[in-house]
Amino acid sequence: AKFQKMKEAYECLRDPHKRETYDAIGAKGLKWIDEPMSMDPQELAQNFVNASILDRAKIFAIFVAMVVVLLYIPVIVCLHIDGVFGKDASWIMTLIPLWLGNVLTLFYYSR
């Protein structure tokens, strides 16, 4: 058991990213990152309750952004099919916002 703990500590100290993560959020946080399914739901809920309003707002904003990203394409396609954009609306014009988002994402990750 001691050897295993020493091995884990050495691995943490050897990797600069893991060391930085450990310094920021501790051993439990590092374990949660390595094994996300090891999180206790009650402890996760307690951490959320004890978090600052700014942190909770960030989590909520991320959740809303994920829902918008997931539902954007089906909603736009349904609106186009229903004729909400007009009878003369082309698929190219309908999907331009999606393509612009893809281009922005490509530029962001190509840096």
Tab-separated table of C-alpha atoms in Angstrom:
chain	number	residue	atom	x	y	z
A	1	ALA	CA	0.000	0.000	0.000
A	2	LYS	CA	2.834	2.398	0.867
A	3	PHE	CA	4.705	1.533	-2.305
A	4	GLN	CA	1.584	2.217	-4.383
A	5	LYS	CA	1.150	5.643	-2.751
A	6	MET	CA	4.825	6.452	-3.324
A	7	LYS	CA	4.508	5.408	-6.966
A	8	GLU	CA	1.436	7.646	-7.437
A	9	ALA	CA	3.233	10.555	-5.752
A	10	TYR	CA	6.270	10.090	-7.995
A	11	GLU	CA	4.085	10.007	-11.114
A	12	CYS	CA	2.372	13.196	-9.966
A	13	LEU	CA	5.670	14.980	-9.287
A	14	ARG	CA	7.229	13.810	-12.542
A	15	ASP	CA	4.435	15.175	-14.750
A	16	PRO	CA	4.334	19.019	-14.636
A	17	HIS	CA	0.666	19.121	-15.694
A	18	LYS	CA	-0.358	16.660	-12.973
A	19	ARG	CA	1.729	18.549	-10.402
A	20	GLU	CA	0.046	21.831	-11.335
A	21	THR	CA	-3.380	20.187	-11.137
A	22	TYR	CA	-2.536	18.644	-7.762
A	23	ASP	CA	-1.380	22.026	-6.429
A	24	ALA	CA	-4.600	23.662	-7.627
A	25	ILE	CA	-7.249	21.113	-6.588
A	26	GLY	CA	-5.551	18.491	-4.440
A	27	ALA	CA	-5.494	14.706	-4.467
A	28	LYS	CA	-9.273	14.243	-4.762
A	29	GLY	CA	-9.493	16.596	-7.718
A	30	LEU	CA	-6.633	14.828	-9.468
A	31	LYS	CA	-8.353	11.484	-8.887
A	32	TRP	CA	-11.626	12.900	-10.286
A	33	ILE	CA	-9.826	14.041	-13.430
A	34	ASP	CA	-8.108	10.667	-13.889
A	35	GLU	CA	-11.233	8.638	-13.037
A	36	PRO	CA	-14.394	10.749	-13.556
A	37	MET	CA	-16.707	7.866	-12.649
A	38	SER	CA	-15.156	7.670	-9.174
A	39	MET	CA	-17.019	10.833	-8.136
A	40	ASP	CA	-19.545	10.431	-5.366
A	41	PRO	CA	-22.780	12.146	-6.515
A	42	GLN	CA	-23.525	13.433	-3.013
A	43	GLU	CA	-20.052	14.921	-2.676
A	44	LEU	CA	-20.367	16.478	-6.124
A	45	ALA	CA	-23.707	18.051	-5.161
A	46	GLN	CA	-22.213	19.314	-1.895
A	47	ASN	CA	-19.300	20.898	-3.773
A	48	PHE	CA	-21.759	22.586	-6.131
A	49	VAL	CA	-23.784	23.951	-3.204
A	50	ASN	CA	-20.640	25.264	-1.505
A	51	ALA	CA	-19.271	26.829	-4.716
A	52	SER	CA	-19.342	30.570	-5.243
A	53	ILE	CA	-22.086	32.180	-7.291
A	54	LEU	CA	-19.576	32.933	-10.053
A	55	ASP	CA	-18.522	29.280	-10.267
A	56	ARG	CA	-22.142	28.128	-10.361
A	57	ALA	CA	-22.885	30.674	-13.091
A	58	LYS	CA	-19.937	29.343	-15.124
A	59	ILE	CA	-21.211	25.769	-14.790
A	60	PHE	CA	-24.709	26.870	-15.805
A	61	ALA	CA	-23.345	28.809	-18.801
A	62	ILE	CA	-21.353	25.777	-19.964
A	63	PHE	CA	-24.456	23.592	-19.646
A	64	VAL	CA	-26.600	26.063	-21.613
A	65	ALA	CA	-23.916	26.384	-24.313
A	66	MET	CA	-23.757	22.599	-24.686
A	67	VAL	CA	-27.547	22.365	-25.051
A	68	VAL	CA	-27.558	25.155	-27.650
A	69	VAL	CA	-24.769	23.480	-29.634
A	70	LEU	CA	-26.559	20.125	-29.565
A	71	LEU	CA	-29.970	21.503	-30.540
A	72	TYR	CA	-28.886	24.164	-33.045
A	73	ILE	CA	-28.726	21.986	-36.170
A	74	PRO	CA	-32.025	20.105	-35.636
A	75	VAL	CA	-33.883	23.345	-34.864
A	76	ILE	CA	-32.490	25.163	-37.913
A	77	VAL	CA	-33.294	22.203	-40.183
A	78	CYS	CA	-36.861	21.961	-38.834
A	79	LEU	CA	-37.398	25.714	-39.241
A	80	HIS	CA	-36.156	25.533	-42.826
A	81	ILE	CA	-38.378	22.557	-43.643
A	82	ASP	CA	-41.396	24.292	-42.084
A	83	GLY	CA	-40.740	27.325	-44.285
A	84	VAL	CA	-40.160	29.783	-41.450
A	85	PHE	CA	-37.281	31.396	-43.377
A	86	GLY	CA	-39.464	31.864	-46.451
A	87	LYS	CA	-40.249	29.767	-49.506
A	88	ASP	CA	-37.187	30.990	-51.400
A	89	ALA	CA	-34.692	30.315	-48.601
A	90	SER	CA	-31.847	28.112	-49.741
A	91	TRP	CA	-30.084	25.514	-47.640
A	92	ILE	CA	-26.839	27.406	-48.177
A	93	MET	CA	-28.228	30.532	-46.509
A	94	THR	CA	-29.789	28.468	-43.742
A	95	LEU	CA	-26.538	26.706	-42.861
A	96	ILE	CA	-24.148	29.688	-43.132
A	97	PRO	CA	-24.188	30.317	-39.334
A	98	LEU	CA	-23.182	26.691	-38.760
A	99	TRP	CA	-20.323	26.958	-41.243
A	100	LEU	CA	-19.149	30.220	-39.684
A	101	GLY	CA	-19.065	28.482	-36.318
A	102	ASN	CA	-17.007	25.676	-37.832
A	103	VAL	CA	-14.550	28.159	-39.361
A	104	LEU	CA	-14.163	29.996	-36.049
A	105	THR	CA	-13.581	26.695	-34.259
A	106	LEU	CA	-10.997	25.697	-36.872
A	107	PHE	CA	-9.132	28.995	-36.478
A	108	TYR	CA	-9.256	28.737	-32.694
A	109	TYR	CA	-7.756	25.237	-32.595
A	110	SER	CA	-5.220	25.807	-35.392
A	111	ARG	CA	-3.182	28.304	-33.347
